């Protein structure tokens, strides 16, 4: 009979011992995904040879009884392991149970592809008392026969195997280093662990004999519990992290993610470390707490509407805090503040808010057409008689001209080809100019409001008929006026 057993698909693996038998020929083959154990049971082998076996067995037992009486000899089973008798036992089932346990342990632990050939026979036999061993000891004897087992220092936490190191000093050092890592820096008041840690020198399957890094991750539980998560609509790495009790950066590392962008339907690996030791650390810590300042607004009649000024600069308050903090496995569970020293109180920022109405003569920043009516008789820019620095509106003689925006009159008088002209500085980098006027009504230095009458249309200077020549300049450069105030 051949059983093909996989540890993922078939539960028989665990109770293989129950229907197991006197001899086992076991092949363990493990790929990263699947372990296959092939077992051939010698019970069937013996049954097949039953006639010969029975007669031999009867003769054997008669002979054995006689021997037991006359000499210091016991009847039982020779444990033949890989064709070598390694000892004698009196209990068959218990010994088979141990052998099954060893096979299971090996199957579970072997990583990568590996063939193991193990043959174990229990042969009815007799031997001197001194050659008999306890069933418990047979396990250690078999392990010592197998190169998959090493003599190592096993660490048990609360009676459960945690890991093994090559020797006791290393094992103790790993535990100490793990505790130090959990404790971290700072002033440590106390370190406690309620777990009972014991060390035993024994045969340990080789994959469980760990180095420092592997022992650390075993203790911190980072190599335990893993699952898969399918990303749903509305999920973020952060929300998945919260649900699975994992920090976002750990989730990213685990899944080799470069960015936090995740696609719906993609599968993420999730796991949360579950330390196998609980370490409680109490620390005395000091830190600074900041109290942000507030901004207070004060109205100021001397400032124009829409303007602000900082009257007093704000500064944050600082308090020096001393606390006794309790952590379990690096997570804070309790914080008691033992000392508070105020270093500085927060100082409010005071902001002055202008309430003074803007003078009517202030620039609004928007230009109005200075006359009503008229038509563009010559537009801005290149023309046959050279570059035109403004726009000409042909309009009846005597039409009133109004300031295009508020400002200060910087010129009012005759200026060569412009004839009678007015220039207004708007105080914001802009200037406007009104030329060929018949009459000027504001003088240099006067402040004018937007829409205030300043002159009348005429045909003075270089002009062939009544029109207004209007310019807008920004920091000295000519702009096309119709773009600002229409045609
Ligand atoms: Zn012109």
PDB file of N, CA, C and O in Angstrom, residues 163-204:
ATOM      1  N   UNK A 163      12.629  28.581  19.621  1.00  0.00           N
ATOM      2  CA  UNK A 163      13.688  28.452  18.613  1.00  0.00           C
ATOM      3  C   UNK A 163      14.862  27.764  19.296  1.00  0.00           C
ATOM      4  O   UNK A 163      14.808  27.470  20.493  1.00  0.00           O
ATOM      5  N   UNK A 164      15.911  27.516  18.516  1.00  0.00           N
ATOM      6  CA  UNK A 164      17.123  26.961  19.114  1.00  0.00           C
ATOM      7  C   UNK A 164      18.324  27.727  18.593  1.00  0.00           C
ATOM      8  O   UNK A 164      18.261  28.348  17.534  1.00  0.00           O
ATOM      9  N   UNK A 165      19.366  27.723  19.371  1.00  0.00           N
ATOM     10  CA  UNK A 165      20.617  28.351  18.959  1.00  0.00           C
ATOM     11  C   UNK A 165      21.714  27.308  19.093  1.00  0.00           C
ATOM     12  O   UNK A 165      21.506  26.274  19.714  1.00  0.00           O
ATOM     13  N   UNK A 166      22.887  27.586  18.515  1.00  0.00           N
ATOM     14  CA  UNK A 166      23.914  26.544  18.479  1.00  0.00           C
ATOM     15  C   UNK A 166      24.380  26.136  19.877  1.00  0.00           C
ATOM     16  O   UNK A 166      24.741  24.997  20.088  1.00  0.00           O
ATOM     17  N   UNK A 167      24.336  27.101  20.805  1.00  0.00           N
ATOM     18  CA  UNK A 167      24.665  26.728  22.188  1.00  0.00           C
ATOM     19  C   UNK A 167      23.892  27.619  23.162  1.00  0.00           C
ATOM     20  O   UNK A 167      23.261  28.592  22.755  1.00  0.00           O
ATOM     21  N   UNK A 168      23.970  27.264  24.429  1.00  0.00           N
ATOM     22  CA  UNK A 168      23.179  27.955  25.450  1.00  0.00           C
ATOM     23  C   UNK A 168      23.556  29.430  25.569  1.00  0.00           C
ATOM     24  O   UNK A 168      22.688  30.285  25.734  1.00  0.00           O
ATOM     25  N   UNK A 169      24.852  29.723  25.436  1.00  0.00           N
ATOM     26  CA  UNK A 169      25.279  31.125  25.550  1.00  0.00           C
ATOM     27  C   UNK A 169      24.653  31.976  24.447  1.00  0.00           C
ATOM     28  O   UNK A 169      24.187  33.085  24.693  1.00  0.00           O
ATOM     29  N   UNK A 170      24.643  31.421  23.220  1.00  0.00           N
ATOM     30  CA  UNK A 170      24.036  32.158  22.114  1.00  0.00           C
ATOM     31  C   UNK A 170      22.547  32.337  22.359  1.00  0.00           C
ATOM     32  O   UNK A 170      21.999  33.421  22.157  1.00  0.00           O
ATOM     33  N   UNK A 171      21.877  31.278  22.795  1.00  0.00           N
ATOM     34  CA  UNK A 171      20.430  31.353  23.037  1.00  0.00           C
ATOM     35  C   UNK A 171      20.117  32.448  24.047  1.00  0.00           C
ATOM     36  O   UNK A 171      19.220  33.272  23.840  1.00  0.00           O
ATOM     37  N   UNK A 172      20.893  32.477  25.131  1.00  0.00           N
ATOM     38  CA  UNK A 172      20.669  33.489  26.176  1.00  0.00           C
ATOM     39  C   UNK A 172      20.975  34.888  25.642  1.00  0.00           C
ATOM     40  O   UNK A 172      20.277  35.849  25.947  1.00  0.00           O
ATOM     41  N   UNK A 173      22.020  34.971  24.825  1.00  0.00           N
ATOM     42  CA  UNK A 173      22.402  36.252  24.236  1.00  0.00           C
ATOM     43  C   UNK A 173      21.302  36.773  23.302  1.00  0.00           C
ATOM     44  O   UNK A 173      20.979  37.963  23.299  1.00  0.00           O
ATOM     45  N   UNK A 174      20.682  35.871  22.522  1.00  0.00           N
ATOM     46  CA  UNK A 174      19.613  36.279  21.604  1.00  0.00           C
ATOM     47  C   UNK A 174      18.417  36.834  22.386  1.00  0.00           C
ATOM     48  O   UNK A 174      17.839  37.845  22.008  1.00  0.00           O
ATOM     49  N   UNK A 175      18.078  36.148  23.472  1.00  0.00           N
ATOM     50  CA  UNK A 175      16.947  36.603  24.303  1.00  0.00           C
ATOM     51  C   UNK A 175      17.271  37.981  24.883  1.00  0.00           C
ATOM     52  O   UNK A 175      16.456  38.899  24.858  1.00  0.00           O
ATOM     53  N   UNK A 176      18.505  38.128  25.342  1.00  0.00           N
ATOM     54  CA  UNK A 176      18.937  39.400  25.941  1.00  0.00           C
ATOM     55  C   UNK A 176      18.889  40.514  24.886  1.00  0.00           C
ATOM     56  O   UNK A 176      18.377  41.598  25.136  1.00  0.00           O
ATOM     57  N   UNK A 177      19.397  40.206  23.692  1.00  0.00           N
ATOM     58  CA  UNK A 177      19.418  41.216  22.628  1.00  0.00           C
ATOM     59  C   UNK A 177      18.005  41.594  22.200  1.00  0.00           C
ATOM     60  O   UNK A 177      17.732  42.743  21.872  1.00  0.00           O
ATOM     61  N   UNK A 178      17.126  40.611  22.192  1.00  0.00           N
ATOM     62  CA  UNK A 178      15.730  40.895  21.836  1.00  0.00           C
ATOM     63  C   UNK A 178      15.119  41.833  22.880  1.00  0.00           C
ATOM     64  O   UNK A 178      14.467  42.816  22.545  1.00  0.00           O
ATOM     65  N   UNK A 179      15.363  41.517  24.148  1.00  0.00           N
ATOM     66  CA  UNK A 179      14.845  42.382  25.218  1.00  0.00           C
ATOM     67  C   UNK A 179      15.398  43.792  25.089  1.00  0.00           C
ATOM     68  O   UNK A 179      14.657  44.770  25.205  1.00  0.00           O
ATOM     69  N   UNK A 180      16.690  43.906  24.805  1.00  0.00           N
ATOM     70  CA  UNK A 180      17.317  45.227  24.656  1.00  0.00           C
ATOM     71  C   UNK A 180      16.683  45.995  23.510  1.00  0.00           C
ATOM     72  O   UNK A 180      16.454  47.193  23.603  1.00  0.00           O
ATOM     73  N   UNK A 181      16.383  45.269  22.433  1.00  0.00           N
ATOM     74  CA  UNK A 181      15.795  45.915  21.268  1.00  0.00           C
ATOM     75  C   UNK A 181      14.390  46.431  21.604  1.00  0.00           C
ATOM     76  O   UNK A 181      14.035  47.548  21.245  1.00  0.00           O
ATOM     77  N   UNK A 182      13.623  45.607  22.307  1.00  0.00           N
ATOM     78  CA  UNK A 182      12.271  46.022  22.692  1.00  0.00           C
ATOM     79  C   UNK A 182      12.340  47.211  23.650  1.00  0.00           C
ATOM     80  O   UNK A 182      11.529  48.131  23.573  1.00  0.00           O
ATOM     81  N   UNK A 183      13.336  47.205  24.522  1.00  0.00           N
ATOM     82  CA  UNK A 183      13.467  48.301  25.492  1.00  0.00           C
ATOM     83  C   UNK A 183      13.798  49.621  24.803  1.00  0.00           C
ATOM     84  O   UNK A 183      13.301  50.660  25.186  1.00  0.00           O
ATOM     85  N   UNK A 184      14.626  49.571  23.787  1.00  0.00           N
ATOM     86  CA  UNK A 184      15.002  50.797  23.088  1.00  0.00           C
ATOM     87  C   UNK A 184      15.870  51.687  23.956  1.00  0.00           C
ATOM     88  O   UNK A 184      16.461  51.231  24.937  1.00  0.00           O
ATOM     89  N   UNK A 185      15.919  52.970  23.555  1.00  0.00           N
ATOM     90  CA  UNK A 185      16.776  53.921  24.268  1.00  0.00           C
ATOM     91  C   UNK A 185      16.014  54.575  25.422  1.00  0.00           C
ATOM     92  O   UNK A 185      14.841  54.364  25.583  1.00  0.00           O
ATOM     93  N   UNK A 186      16.715  55.394  26.126  1.00  0.00           N
ATOM     94  CA  UNK A 186      16.086  56.195  27.170  1.00  0.00           C
ATOM     95  C   UNK A 186      16.375  55.650  28.555  1.00  0.00           C
ATOM     96  O   UNK A 186      17.081  54.652  28.727  1.00  0.00           O
ATOM     97  N   UNK A 187      15.821  56.356  29.534  1.00  0.00           N
ATOM     98  CA  UNK A 187      16.043  55.978  30.921  1.00  0.00           C
ATOM     99  C   UNK A 187      15.032  54.909  31.307  1.00  0.00           C
ATOM    100  O   UNK A 187      13.835  55.177  31.415  1.00  0.00           O
ATOM    101  N   UNK A 188      15.527  53.690  31.472  1.00  0.00           N
ATOM    102  CA  UNK A 188      14.635  52.567  31.769  1.00  0.00           C
ATOM    103  C   UNK A 188      14.515  52.396  33.281  1.00  0.00           C
ATOM    104  O   UNK A 188      15.515  52.273  33.984  1.00  0.00           O
ATOM    105  N   UNK A 189      13.266  52.423  33.752  1.00  0.00           N
ATOM    106  CA  UNK A 189      13.043  52.266  35.195  1.00  0.00           C
ATOM    107  C   UNK A 189      12.905  50.794  35.550  1.00  0.00           C
ATOM    108  O   UNK A 189      13.371  50.353  36.585  1.00  0.00           O
ATOM    109  N   UNK A 190      12.233  50.030  34.683  1.00  0.00           N
ATOM    110  CA  UNK A 190      12.119  48.595  34.953  1.00  0.00           C
ATOM    111  C   UNK A 190      11.789  47.829  33.681  1.00  0.00           C
ATOM    112  O   UNK A 190      11.221  48.377  32.752  1.00  0.00           O
ATOM    113  N   UNK A 191      12.179  46.565  33.673  1.00  0.00           N
ATOM    114  CA  UNK A 191      11.863  45.666  32.553  1.00  0.00           C
ATOM    115  C   UNK A 191      11.293  44.401  33.183  1.00  0.00           C
ATOM    116  O   UNK A 191      11.861  43.863  34.127  1.00  0.00           O
ATOM    117  N   UNK A 192      10.160  43.968  32.662  1.00  0.00           N
ATOM    118  CA  UNK A 192       9.541  42.770  33.224  1.00  0.00           C
ATOM    119  C   UNK A 192       9.020  41.902  32.098  1.00  0.00           C
ATOM    120  O   UNK A 192       8.579  42.404  31.078  1.00  0.00           O
ATOM    121  N   UNK A 193       9.060  40.584  32.359  1.00  0.00           N
ATOM    122  CA  UNK A 193       8.405  39.677  31.434  1.00  0.00           C
ATOM    123  C   UNK A 193       7.775  38.590  32.267  1.00  0.00           C
ATOM    124  O   UNK A 193       8.399  38.059  33.188  1.00  0.00           O
ATOM    125  N   UNK A 194       6.523  38.303  31.969  1.00  0.00           N
ATOM    126  CA  UNK A 194       5.856  37.263  32.752  1.00  0.00           C
ATOM    127  C   UNK A 194       6.055  35.897  32.124  1.00  0.00           C
ATOM    128  O   UNK A 194       5.596  34.901  32.648  1.00  0.00           O
ATOM    129  N   UNK A 195       6.757  35.877  30.980  1.00  0.00           N
ATOM    130  CA  UNK A 195       6.975  34.591  30.327  1.00  0.00           C
ATOM    131  C   UNK A 195       8.114  33.846  30.997  1.00  0.00           C
ATOM    132  O   UNK A 195       9.117  34.439  31.360  1.00  0.00           O
ATOM    133  N   UNK A 196       7.923  32.547  31.094  1.00  0.00           N
ATOM    134  CA  UNK A 196       8.971  31.723  31.676  1.00  0.00           C
ATOM    135  C   UNK A 196       9.844  31.196  30.531  1.00  0.00           C
ATOM    136  O   UNK A 196       9.345  30.570  29.607  1.00  0.00           O
ATOM    137  N   UNK A 197      11.130  31.536  30.595  1.00  0.00           N
ATOM    138  CA  UNK A 197      12.035  31.109  29.529  1.00  0.00           C
ATOM    139  C   UNK A 197      12.922  29.991  30.081  1.00  0.00           C
ATOM    140  O   UNK A 197      13.547  30.150  31.129  1.00  0.00           O
ATOM    141  N   UNK A 198      12.920  28.845  29.378  1.00  0.00           N
ATOM    142  CA  UNK A 198      13.779  27.746  29.812  1.00  0.00           C
ATOM    143  C   UNK A 198      14.647  27.303  28.634  1.00  0.00           C
ATOM    144  O   UNK A 198      14.258  27.468  27.479  1.00  0.00           O
ATOM    145  N   UNK A 199      15.820  26.774  28.966  1.00  0.00           N
ATOM    146  CA  UNK A 199      16.775  26.332  27.945  1.00  0.00           C
ATOM    147  C   UNK A 199      17.001  24.842  28.118  1.00  0.00           C
ATOM    148  O   UNK A 199      17.135  24.364  29.243  1.00  0.00           O
ATOM    149  N   UNK A 200      17.018  24.123  27.000  1.00  0.00           N
ATOM    150  CA  UNK A 200      17.277  22.679  27.068  1.00  0.00           C
ATOM    151  C   UNK A 200      18.230  22.294  25.948  1.00  0.00           C
ATOM    152  O   UNK A 200      18.021  22.689  24.800  1.00  0.00           O
ATOM    153  N   UNK A 201      19.236  21.519  26.315  1.00  0.00           N
ATOM    154  CA  UNK A 201      20.164  21.016  25.301  1.00  0.00           C
ATOM    155  C   UNK A 201      19.518  19.765  24.702  1.00  0.00           C
ATOM    156  O   UNK A 201      19.207  18.830  25.428  1.00  0.00           O
ATOM    157  N   UNK A 202      19.211  19.776  23.405  1.00  0.00           N
ATOM    158  CA  UNK A 202      18.563  18.610  22.805  1.00  0.00           C
ATOM    159  C   UNK A 202      18.773  18.567  21.300  1.00  0.00           C
ATOM    160  O   UNK A 202      19.357  19.473  20.714  1.00  0.00           O
ATOM    161  N   UNK A 203      18.248  17.503  20.689  1.00  0.00           N
ATOM    162  CA  UNK A 203      18.326  17.370  19.235  1.00  0.00           C
ATOM    163  C   UNK A 203      17.215  18.220  18.637  1.00  0.00           C
ATOM    164  O   UNK A 203      16.046  18.046  18.975  1.00  0.00           O
ATOM    165  N   UNK A 204      17.606  19.099  17.755  1.00  0.00           N
ATOM    166  CA  UNK A 204      16.632  20.016  17.165  1.00  0.00           C
ATOM    167  C   UNK A 204      16.775  19.926  15.648  1.00  0.00           C
ATOM    168  O   UNK A 204      17.889  19.853  15.131  1.00  0.00           O
TER     169      UNK A 204
END
